[in-house]
Coordinates of C-alpha atoms in Angstrom, one line a residue:
M1 CA -18.1 -75.7 30.6
R2 CA -15.6 -78.1 33.0
N3 CA -12.3 -77.2 34.2
K4 CA -10.3 -79.9 32.2
V5 CA -7.1 -80.4 33.3
K6 CA -4.8 -82.4 31.0
K7 CA -2.3 -84.4 32.1
T8 CA 0.0 -81.9 33.4
M9 CA 0.8 -78.4 33.4
S10 CA 4.1 -79.0 31.0
V11 CA 2.3 -80.4 28.3
A12 CA -0.8 -78.1 28.1
L13 CA 1.6 -75.1 28.0
S14 CA 3.9 -76.6 25.2
A15 CA 0.6 -76.3 23.0
L16 CA 0.4 -72.4 23.9
L17 CA -0.1 -70.3 20.6
I18 CA 1.5 -67.4 20.9
A19 CA 0.7 -64.6 18.1
G20 CA 2.4 -61.4 17.9
A21 CA 5.4 -59.4 17.1
L22 CA 8.7 -61.5 17.1
S23 CA 11.9 -60.0 17.1
A24 CA 13.9 -61.4 13.8
A25 CA 16.7 -62.3 15.6
G26 CA 16.2 -65.2 18.5
C27 CA 12.3 -65.1 18.2
K28 CA 12.0 -63.1 21.6
K29 CA 9.0 -61.8 22.8
A30 CA 7.9 -58.3 21.8
P31 CA 8.9 -56.1 24.7
D32 CA 6.2 -55.4 27.9
T33 CA 5.1 -52.0 27.0
E34 CA 1.8 -49.7 27.3
E35 CA 1.2 -50.4 23.7
T36 CA 1.6 -54.2 24.0
L37 CA -1.5 -56.3 24.9
E38 CA -0.9 -59.6 25.9
V39 CA -4.0 -62.0 26.0
Y40 CA -4.5 -65.0 27.6
C41 CA -7.9 -67.4 27.1
Y42 CA -9.2 -70.1 29.1
N43 CA -9.3 -73.1 26.4
A44 CA -13.0 -74.5 27.6
G45 CA -16.1 -75.9 25.9
Y46 CA -15.9 -72.4 24.1
G47 CA -12.9 -72.6 22.3
Y48 CA -10.5 -69.6 21.9
K49 CA -11.0 -68.5 18.3
W50 CA -13.4 -65.8 19.3
C51 CA -10.7 -64.1 21.4
E52 CA -8.2 -64.7 18.5
D53 CA -10.9 -63.0 16.0
M54 CA -12.0 -60.6 18.1
L55 CA -8.2 -59.2 18.9
E56 CA -7.9 -59.1 15.3
A57 CA -11.1 -56.6 14.6
F58 CA -9.9 -54.8 17.5
K59 CA -6.5 -54.2 15.7
Q60 CA -8.0 -52.8 12.9
K61 CA -10.3 -50.1 14.1
D62 CA -9.3 -46.7 13.4
W63 CA -9.7 -45.3 17.0
V64 CA -7.7 -48.0 18.2
K65 CA -4.9 -47.7 15.6
E66 CA -5.1 -43.9 16.5
K67 CA -4.6 -44.2 20.6
Y68 CA -1.9 -47.3 20.1
P69 CA -0.2 -46.5 16.8
N70 CA 2.5 -49.4 17.9
L71 CA 0.2 -51.9 18.6
T72 CA 1.6 -55.6 19.0
V73 CA -0.6 -58.2 20.4
I74 CA 0.3 -61.4 21.9
F75 CA -1.9 -64.1 22.4
S76 CA -2.1 -67.4 24.5
Q77 CA -4.3 -70.4 25.8
N78 CA -4.3 -73.9 27.2
Q79 CA -7.0 -75.9 28.9
V80 CA -5.5 -75.8 32.3
G81 CA -8.1 -73.8 34.5
S82 CA -5.6 -72.9 37.6
F83 CA -3.1 -71.3 35.1
A84 CA -4.6 -68.0 35.2
Q85 CA -4.4 -67.5 38.8
S86 CA -1.2 -69.3 39.3
K87 CA 0.2 -66.8 36.4
L88 CA -1.3 -63.5 37.9
T89 CA -0.2 -64.5 41.7
S90 CA 3.4 -64.7 40.2
G91 CA 3.8 -60.3 40.0
A92 CA 5.2 -58.2 37.4
G93 CA 8.3 -60.2 37.4
A94 CA 6.9 -63.5 36.1
N95 CA 3.9 -62.4 34.8
S96 CA 3.5 -60.1 31.7
I97 CA -0.1 -61.2 30.8
D98 CA -2.3 -57.7 30.6
L99 CA -5.8 -59.3 30.6
F100 CA -6.9 -62.6 31.4
F101 CA -9.9 -64.7 30.3
A102 CA -10.0 -67.3 32.9
V103 CA -12.5 -68.9 35.7
N104 CA -13.0 -68.2 39.3
A105 CA -11.6 -64.5 40.4
F106 CA -13.8 -63.6 43.3
D107 CA -11.2 -64.8 45.8
L108 CA -8.5 -62.4 44.1
A109 CA -10.8 -59.3 44.2
G110 CA -9.7 -56.5 46.4
V111 CA -7.0 -56.8 49.1
D112 CA -6.0 -59.8 50.7
S113 CA -5.2 -61.0 54.2
K114 CA -1.7 -60.3 53.1
G115 CA -2.1 -56.8 51.5
N116 CA -1.8 -58.0 48.0
D117 CA -4.1 -56.2 45.7
Y118 CA -3.7 -58.4 42.4
L119 CA -6.6 -57.3 40.1
A120 CA -7.0 -53.8 38.8
E121 CA -10.3 -52.2 39.5
L122 CA -12.7 -51.9 36.8
T123 CA -15.2 -49.4 37.8
E124 CA -13.8 -46.3 36.6
L125 CA -11.4 -48.3 33.9
V126 CA -14.3 -50.0 32.1
Y127 CA -17.6 -50.2 33.7
N128 CA -18.4 -46.9 33.5
K129 CA -17.0 -46.0 30.5
T130 CA -18.8 -45.8 27.3
V131 CA -19.0 -48.5 25.1
P132 CA -16.9 -47.3 21.6
G133 CA -19.2 -46.2 18.9
E134 CA -22.7 -46.6 21.2
Q135 CA -24.6 -44.3 23.2
V136 CA -24.2 -46.9 26.5
T137 CA -21.8 -47.1 29.5
F138 CA -20.3 -50.9 29.7
K139 CA -21.9 -51.4 33.0
E140 CA -25.6 -50.0 31.1
K141 CA -24.7 -52.4 28.2
T142 CA -24.1 -55.4 30.5
L143 CA -27.1 -57.6 31.7
D144 CA -28.4 -56.5 34.9
S145 CA -27.9 -60.2 36.6
Y146 CA -24.3 -60.3 35.4
N147 CA -23.5 -56.7 37.2
Q148 CA -25.0 -58.4 40.5
S149 CA -23.0 -61.3 39.9
N150 CA -19.5 -59.5 39.0
R151 CA -20.1 -56.5 41.7
Y152 CA -17.8 -56.7 44.6
N153 CA -18.9 -56.3 48.2
D154 CA -16.3 -54.9 49.9
V155 CA -17.1 -55.6 53.8
S156 CA -14.1 -53.0 54.8
D157 CA -15.5 -50.0 52.8
T158 CA -18.9 -48.3 54.3
S159 CA -19.0 -45.6 51.5
G160 CA -21.6 -47.8 49.8
R161 CA -19.5 -47.5 46.2
E162 CA -19.8 -49.8 43.7
K163 CA -16.5 -51.9 42.8
Y164 CA -16.0 -54.0 39.8
Y165 CA -13.0 -56.0 39.4
F166 CA -14.1 -58.2 36.8
T167 CA -16.3 -59.0 34.0
S168 CA -18.1 -62.2 32.6
W169 CA -16.8 -63.3 28.9
A170 CA -19.7 -66.0 28.4
A171 CA -23.4 -66.3 29.0
G172 CA -23.1 -69.7 28.8
T173 CA -27.0 -71.1 29.6
D174 CA -27.3 -74.6 31.5
G175 CA -30.2 -77.0 32.0
I176 CA -31.7 -79.8 30.4
L177 CA -30.6 -81.2 27.0
Y178 CA -33.5 -83.5 24.9
N179 CA -33.3 -85.8 22.1
A180 CA -36.3 -84.0 20.4
D181 CA -36.8 -87.5 18.2
L182 CA -36.7 -89.6 20.9
L183 CA -39.4 -87.6 22.9
K184 CA -41.7 -88.0 19.9
Q185 CA -41.0 -91.6 19.8
Y186 CA -42.5 -91.9 23.3
S187 CA -45.5 -89.2 22.6
I188 CA -44.3 -86.9 25.3
E189 CA -44.0 -83.0 24.8
V190 CA -41.5 -81.1 26.0
P191 CA -42.5 -80.6 29.7
R192 CA -43.6 -77.4 30.7
T193 CA -43.9 -78.0 34.5
T194 CA -42.0 -80.6 37.2
D195 CA -44.8 -82.9 37.2
E196 CA -44.7 -83.4 34.0
W197 CA -41.0 -83.7 33.7
L198 CA -40.9 -86.5 36.3
A199 CA -43.8 -88.4 34.6
S200 CA -41.8 -88.2 31.5
L201 CA -38.9 -89.5 33.4
A202 CA -41.3 -92.4 34.9
K203 CA -42.9 -93.0 30.9
I204 CA -39.4 -93.1 29.2
K205 CA -38.3 -95.9 31.9
A206 CA -41.4 -98.0 32.0
A207 CA -41.3 -98.1 28.0
K208 CA -37.2 -99.2 27.9
G209 CA -37.6 -101.7 30.8
E210 CA -35.1 -102.3 33.5
N211 CA -31.9 -102.3 31.7
G212 CA -32.7 -99.0 30.0
Y213 CA -31.9 -95.9 31.3
V214 CA -33.5 -92.2 30.6
I215 CA -30.7 -89.3 31.6
M216 CA -27.0 -90.3 30.7
Q217 CA -24.6 -88.1 32.8
S218 CA -20.3 -87.9 33.3
K219 CA -18.3 -88.8 36.5
D220 CA -16.5 -85.2 35.5
A221 CA -19.7 -83.2 35.7
P222 CA -22.5 -84.4 38.4
N223 CA -22.6 -80.2 39.1
Y224 CA -24.7 -80.1 36.0
V225 CA -27.5 -81.9 37.3
D226 CA -27.3 -79.6 40.7
Y227 CA -27.3 -76.7 38.9
L228 CA -31.2 -77.6 38.0
F229 CA -31.8 -76.8 42.0
P230 CA -31.1 -73.2 41.8
I231 CA -33.4 -72.8 38.7
W232 CA -36.6 -74.5 40.8
W233 CA -35.5 -72.7 44.1
A234 CA -35.8 -69.2 42.5
Q235 CA -38.5 -69.7 40.3
Y236 CA -40.5 -70.6 43.2
E237 CA -39.0 -67.6 45.3
G238 CA -38.1 -65.3 42.7
A239 CA -35.2 -63.0 42.1
Q240 CA -36.0 -61.0 45.3
G241 CA -36.4 -64.3 47.2
I242 CA -33.2 -65.3 46.2
S243 CA -31.3 -62.2 46.6
D244 CA -32.9 -61.9 50.3
F245 CA -31.5 -65.2 50.9
Y246 CA -28.0 -64.7 50.1
N247 CA -28.3 -61.2 51.8
G248 CA -29.5 -63.0 55.1
I249 CA -33.0 -61.0 54.9
D250 CA -36.0 -62.4 55.9
S251 CA -39.1 -60.1 56.3
G252 CA -37.0 -57.1 55.8
R253 CA -34.2 -58.0 58.8
R254 CA -31.3 -60.2 58.7
S255 CA -32.4 -63.4 60.3
T256 CA -32.4 -67.1 60.5
G257 CA -35.5 -66.8 59.1
I258 CA -34.2 -67.4 55.6
F259 CA -33.8 -71.2 56.5
D260 CA -37.6 -71.5 56.3
Q261 CA -38.0 -70.6 52.5
Q262 CA -39.7 -73.3 51.3
G263 CA -38.6 -72.7 47.9
R264 CA -35.5 -74.6 48.8
L265 CA -37.3 -77.6 50.1
E266 CA -39.4 -78.1 46.9
S267 CA -37.0 -77.3 44.4
L268 CA -34.8 -80.4 46.4
K269 CA -37.6 -82.8 46.3
V270 CA -37.9 -82.3 42.7
L271 CA -33.9 -82.6 42.4
E272 CA -34.1 -86.1 44.7
Q273 CA -36.8 -87.5 42.5
T274 CA -34.6 -87.1 39.1
V275 CA -31.8 -88.6 40.6
N276 CA -32.4 -91.1 43.0
K277 CA -31.4 -94.8 42.8
T278 CA -34.8 -96.2 43.8
N279 CA -36.1 -94.7 40.3
D280 CA -33.4 -95.8 38.4
Y281 CA -33.5 -93.1 35.8
V282 CA -29.8 -92.1 35.6
D283 CA -27.5 -94.4 33.4
P284 CA -25.4 -96.0 36.6
N285 CA -22.2 -95.6 34.2
S286 CA -22.7 -91.7 34.6
F287 CA -20.2 -92.4 37.6
T288 CA -17.6 -94.1 35.2
Y289 CA -18.1 -92.1 32.0
E290 CA -15.6 -89.5 30.9
Y291 CA -17.4 -86.4 30.0
I292 CA -16.8 -86.9 25.9
V293 CA -17.9 -90.6 26.4
A294 CA -21.2 -89.7 28.1
Q295 CA -21.9 -87.0 25.6
T296 CA -21.3 -89.4 22.7
E297 CA -23.4 -91.9 24.0
F298 CA -26.2 -89.4 24.2
L299 CA -25.9 -88.5 20.9
R300 CA -26.4 -91.9 19.6
G301 CA -29.7 -92.1 21.5
K302 CA -28.7 -94.1 24.8
A303 CA -30.5 -91.7 26.7
V304 CA -33.1 -89.0 26.0
Y305 CA -32.0 -86.3 28.5
H306 CA -28.6 -85.0 29.3
M307 CA -27.8 -82.1 31.9
N308 CA -25.6 -79.8 30.2
G309 CA -24.9 -75.9 29.1
D310 CA -25.0 -74.3 25.1
W311 CA -21.5 -75.0 24.7
F312 CA -22.2 -78.6 24.2
D313 CA -23.4 -78.0 20.6
N314 CA -19.6 -76.2 20.1
E315 CA -17.9 -78.8 22.0
M316 CA -19.7 -81.8 20.2
K317 CA -19.9 -80.9 16.8
T318 CA -16.7 -83.1 15.7
K319 CA -17.9 -86.1 17.4
K320 CA -21.7 -85.8 16.2
A321 CA -20.1 -85.6 12.5
E322 CA -17.9 -89.0 13.5
V323 CA -21.4 -91.0 14.9
I324 CA -23.0 -90.0 11.9
A325 CA -20.5 -91.1 9.4
N326 CA -20.3 -94.1 11.0
G327 CA -23.5 -94.9 10.5
G328 CA -25.5 -93.4 13.4
E329 CA -28.7 -91.4 13.4
N330 CA -28.5 -87.7 13.3
Y331 CA -30.7 -86.8 16.0
D332 CA -32.3 -83.6 16.9
I333 CA -30.5 -82.7 20.1
K334 CA -32.1 -79.5 21.8
M335 CA -32.0 -77.4 25.0
M336 CA -35.3 -76.9 26.8
R337 CA -36.6 -74.2 28.7
T338 CA -36.3 -75.6 32.5
P339 CA -39.9 -76.8 33.8
V340 CA -41.3 -74.4 36.0
I341 CA -41.4 -76.1 39.5
S342 CA -45.1 -77.8 40.3
A343 CA -45.3 -76.6 43.5
I344 CA -45.3 -72.9 42.3
V345 CA -49.6 -73.3 42.8
E346 CA -49.2 -73.1 46.1
K347 CA -48.2 -69.6 45.6
T348 CA -50.7 -68.9 42.8
P349 CA -54.3 -69.5 44.4
S350 CA -56.3 -68.4 41.1
I351 CA -54.4 -71.1 39.0
K352 CA -55.8 -74.0 41.5
A353 CA -59.1 -72.1 41.3
V354 CA -58.8 -72.4 37.7
A355 CA -58.2 -76.0 38.2
A356 CA -61.3 -76.5 40.6
A357 CA -63.3 -75.0 37.7
R358 CA -62.1 -76.9 35.1
R359 CA -62.1 -80.2 36.7
I360 CA -58.5 -80.7 36.1
S361 CA -55.7 -81.1 38.1
A362 CA -53.8 -77.8 39.7
D363 CA -50.5 -79.2 37.4
A364 CA -52.5 -79.5 34.3
A365 CA -54.3 -75.7 35.1
L366 CA -50.1 -74.7 35.8
S367 CA -49.2 -76.0 32.4
I368 CA -51.7 -74.4 30.7
V369 CA -50.6 -70.8 32.0
V370 CA -47.1 -71.6 31.1
K371 CA -48.1 -72.3 27.7
A372 CA -49.9 -69.3 27.3
V373 CA -46.4 -67.1 28.8
D374 CA -44.4 -68.8 26.1
A375 CA -47.1 -67.8 23.4
H376 CA -46.8 -64.4 24.7
E377 CA -50.4 -64.2 25.4
D378 CA -51.3 -61.4 27.8
G379 CA -53.1 -63.6 30.1
V380 CA -55.4 -66.7 30.8
E381 CA -58.9 -66.6 31.6
G382 CA -59.6 -66.8 35.7
V383 CA -55.6 -66.6 36.5
S384 CA -55.2 -63.0 38.3
D385 CA -52.3 -60.9 37.0
E386 CA -50.3 -61.3 39.9
D387 CA -50.6 -65.1 39.5
Y388 CA -49.7 -65.1 35.5
E389 CA -46.7 -62.4 36.7
I390 CA -45.3 -64.6 38.8
I391 CA -45.4 -67.7 36.3
K392 CA -43.3 -65.2 33.6
E393 CA -41.0 -64.0 36.1
A394 CA -40.4 -68.1 36.9
R395 CA -40.0 -68.7 33.1
S396 CA -37.7 -65.9 32.8
V397 CA -35.1 -67.8 35.2
I398 CA -31.6 -69.4 33.9
H399 CA -28.8 -70.7 35.3
S400 CA -25.3 -69.7 33.6
I401 CA -21.8 -70.4 33.9
G402 CA -20.9 -66.8 33.0
P403 CA -20.7 -65.3 36.3
N404 CA -17.8 -67.7 36.9
H405 CA -15.9 -67.2 33.6
T406 CA -14.4 -63.7 34.2
A407 CA -12.2 -61.6 32.7
F408 CA -9.7 -59.6 34.8
I409 CA -6.8 -57.1 34.2
P410 CA -3.7 -57.5 36.9
S411 CA -3.4 -54.2 39.1
Y412 CA 0.4 -54.2 37.7
A413 CA -0.2 -54.8 34.2
V414 CA 1.7 -52.5 31.9
G415 CA -0.8 -52.6 29.1
K416 CA -3.9 -52.0 31.5
N417 CA -5.2 -49.2 29.2
V418 CA -5.1 -51.0 26.2
A419 CA -6.4 -54.2 28.2
A420 CA -9.4 -52.2 29.4
D421 CA -10.0 -50.7 25.8
F422 CA -10.5 -54.2 24.8
L423 CA -12.9 -55.0 27.3
L424 CA -14.9 -52.0 26.0
F425 CA -14.4 -53.0 22.8
M426 CA -16.0 -56.8 23.7
A427 CA -19.2 -54.9 24.3
T428 CA -19.6 -53.8 21.2
D429 CA -22.3 -55.0 18.8
E430 CA -19.5 -55.8 16.6
A431 CA -17.3 -57.7 19.1
N432 CA -21.0 -59.9 20.4
E433 CA -21.6 -60.8 16.8
I434 CA -18.3 -62.2 16.2
Y435 CA -18.3 -63.9 19.6
S436 CA -21.6 -65.4 18.4
K437 CA -20.4 -66.4 15.2
A438 CA -17.2 -67.8 16.5
T439 CA -18.6 -70.4 18.9
G440 CA -21.8 -71.1 16.9
G441 CA -24.5 -69.4 18.5
A442 CA -23.1 -68.8 22.4
T443 CA -23.4 -65.4 23.8
L444 CA -21.9 -62.4 25.8
P445 CA -23.5 -61.2 28.9
F446 CA -24.8 -57.6 27.2
R447 CA -27.9 -56.2 25.8
Y448 CA -27.5 -58.0 21.9
D449 CA -29.7 -60.1 20.2
V450 CA -27.9 -61.7 17.4
A451 CA -31.2 -62.9 15.4
K452 CA -32.2 -58.7 15.2
S453 CA -28.7 -57.6 14.6
A454 CA -27.3 -59.9 12.4
P455 CA -29.8 -62.0 10.9
E456 CA -27.2 -63.7 8.4
T457 CA -25.3 -64.8 11.0
Y458 CA -28.0 -65.7 12.8
A459 CA -29.2 -68.0 9.9
Q460 CA -26.1 -70.3 10.2
F461 CA -26.7 -71.6 13.6
S462 CA -28.2 -74.8 14.5
D463 CA -31.2 -75.6 15.4
F464 CA -30.3 -76.0 19.1
Q465 CA -28.7 -72.6 19.2
K466 CA -31.6 -70.9 17.9
D467 CA -34.2 -72.5 20.2
K468 CA -31.9 -71.8 23.2
L469 CA -31.5 -68.0 21.5
S470 CA -35.3 -67.7 21.6
F471 CA -35.7 -68.0 25.1
I472 CA -32.8 -66.2 26.8
N473 CA -33.7 -63.0 24.1
D474 CA -37.5 -63.1 25.2
E475 CA -38.7 -59.7 25.5
F476 CA -42.0 -61.2 26.9
T477 CA -40.6 -62.9 29.9
G478 CA -37.1 -60.9 30.1
C479 CA -34.0 -63.2 31.0
Y480 CA -33.3 -63.5 34.9
V481 CA -29.4 -65.1 35.1
I482 CA -29.2 -66.7 38.9
P483 CA -26.4 -64.5 40.4
S484 CA -23.3 -66.5 41.5
E485 CA -23.4 -66.8 45.5
N486 CA -19.9 -65.8 45.3
A487 CA -21.2 -62.6 45.0
F488 CA -22.8 -62.3 48.5
P489 CA -20.4 -61.4 51.7
L490 CA -22.5 -63.8 53.6
V491 CA -21.1 -66.6 51.0
R492 CA -17.8 -65.4 50.6
F493 CA -16.9 -64.6 54.3
G494 CA -19.3 -65.9 56.3
G495 CA -20.2 -70.0 54.9
L496 CA -23.6 -69.2 53.9
K497 CA -25.0 -72.0 51.7
P498 CA -28.6 -73.0 51.0
F499 CA -28.0 -76.0 52.6
V500 CA -25.3 -77.1 55.2
N501 CA -24.6 -79.9 52.4
S502 CA -24.9 -79.4 49.1
N503 CA -23.8 -82.9 47.7
Y504 CA -27.4 -83.2 45.9
Y505 CA -26.7 -85.4 43.4
T506 CA -24.0 -87.8 45.1
T507 CA -25.9 -88.3 48.0
F508 CA -29.6 -89.0 46.1
S509 CA -28.0 -91.2 43.4
M510 CA -26.3 -93.7 45.6
S511 CA -27.5 -96.7 46.1
G512 CA -28.9 -97.7 49.5
N513 CA -29.4 -93.5 50.3
T514 CA -32.0 -92.8 52.9
K515 CA -31.1 -89.2 53.3
T516 CA -34.3 -87.1 52.2
P517 CA -34.8 -83.4 51.2
Q518 CA -36.1 -83.0 54.4
D519 CA -33.5 -84.3 56.4
Y520 CA -31.1 -81.6 54.4
Y521 CA -33.8 -78.7 55.3
N522 CA -33.7 -79.9 59.3
E523 CA -30.0 -80.3 59.4
T524 CA -29.5 -76.9 58.2
K525 CA -31.7 -75.6 60.2
A526 CA -30.3 -76.9 63.5
Y527 CA -26.8 -76.1 62.1
W528 CA -27.7 -72.3 61.9
T529 CA -27.7 -71.3 65.9
D530 CA -28.0 -67.9 67.2
A531 CA -24.0 -67.9 67.7
K532 CA -23.1 -69.0 64.5
W533 CA -25.7 -66.8 62.5
T534 CA -23.9 -63.8 64.4
D535 CA -20.6 -64.8 63.8
A536 CA -21.6 -65.3 60.1
L537 CA -22.8 -61.4 59.9
S538 CA -19.7 -60.4 61.7
K539 CA -17.2 -62.1 59.1
A540 CA -19.4 -60.7 56.3
G541 CA -18.9 -57.2 57.6
I542 CA -22.7 -56.8 58.2
G543 CA -23.1 -57.6 61.9

């Protein structure tokens, strides 16, 4: 769900759709009052119909009519990723929008260096209030990992009070899309481990020959490949390990020992093998294709794998229909649960023991355990409960664009209260169903399972979305969404990153590249001197 900046700002703004009360004379916009709710929605992969439909349902609620008898709703949308921040920071005199559904609001929260406080704090306004018609607060209804991502770390406040300035309006899952029909043709099961993943790449490449490719990407979204890195890292280190790293904690204390985390290196090794030019798995035109071109080529069966997100299904439905209408195959495209990193067997000795006892490879034993987890089995004979739980947790990990797709209210908004009430309504089961229905199966970051709560709506979804929903709503493993790096002060203020250089895909896929994952690892350890570490802690307010 990329930031798609179209030609010029003026072209995009000319397509603005305004719905609401207009005066009969002169078609002027309604006055900016406490009962006027002006909403902007960034129109990306999920579109904006969900927002229009949700606003319409909101207006019809009895409690809304009672509280806002003269409610006027104004709606606008465009595809300009930078529009919301520009509009918000223009101030009250130039902006009347009360609620933004936009991207990347982290730098706008709190008070900036010039004393500006652009965003309304939502802690008491939204998070600690009860969801209409339900017995939970907004915070309780929100998935824990999204609360972690959206929590504002105020380095100037030592009270420890939780603060929130925005919430996520998408919970988009990204990872590996695959052509299920082609995978069957190559007699390959959906990979459960990264060794199986790499083996499948090699097998398909060998079958296709010198000019055949396995993975299709685009020049617009190399970061979709890089999203695999934090998934495998989080699988290896666990949720606590990821959190400890970003908080600068090693063995219970803040230390540069965090840069010894082995999971970072192991994950990068798999990513490097996936995209390096020597293996030649990635279509070289990936560096030249616009994203729609690349995604259409994937739909035509030019590659078996494509890294993207669950918005692909909605974003490409028209193109897919065109491909089929023009004689193309109606391929079965799905999203797989990201394979478990094979190096995790080094942390699960009982799985290695099972491998030895059965005279199979450690990875084959790991695959058996992953299969058992997927089948919701209680365990595998010979595998300790502790090791089985490690694999269950690894299987729960997903990466989402949701933490960077944020809704916020300007601190100066005249319609602040009605905007907050709309966010509360967004957390209801009714609004969750509206969102899923309008997006064809996408989800909001709330505790809601559309398959159970709205089976008739669920039945309308594609197999692509049903498969994805099956693992993000898996009660056996749970669902752990990797938090946004920007949620941590050491990242936002101290410059902390998993590696000093994070251009993984670009580096490894270049012709003639000699840089290895170990090089990334070594240069990062060398960079973080005691002096730089102390400075980073100080800037993050935790020195």
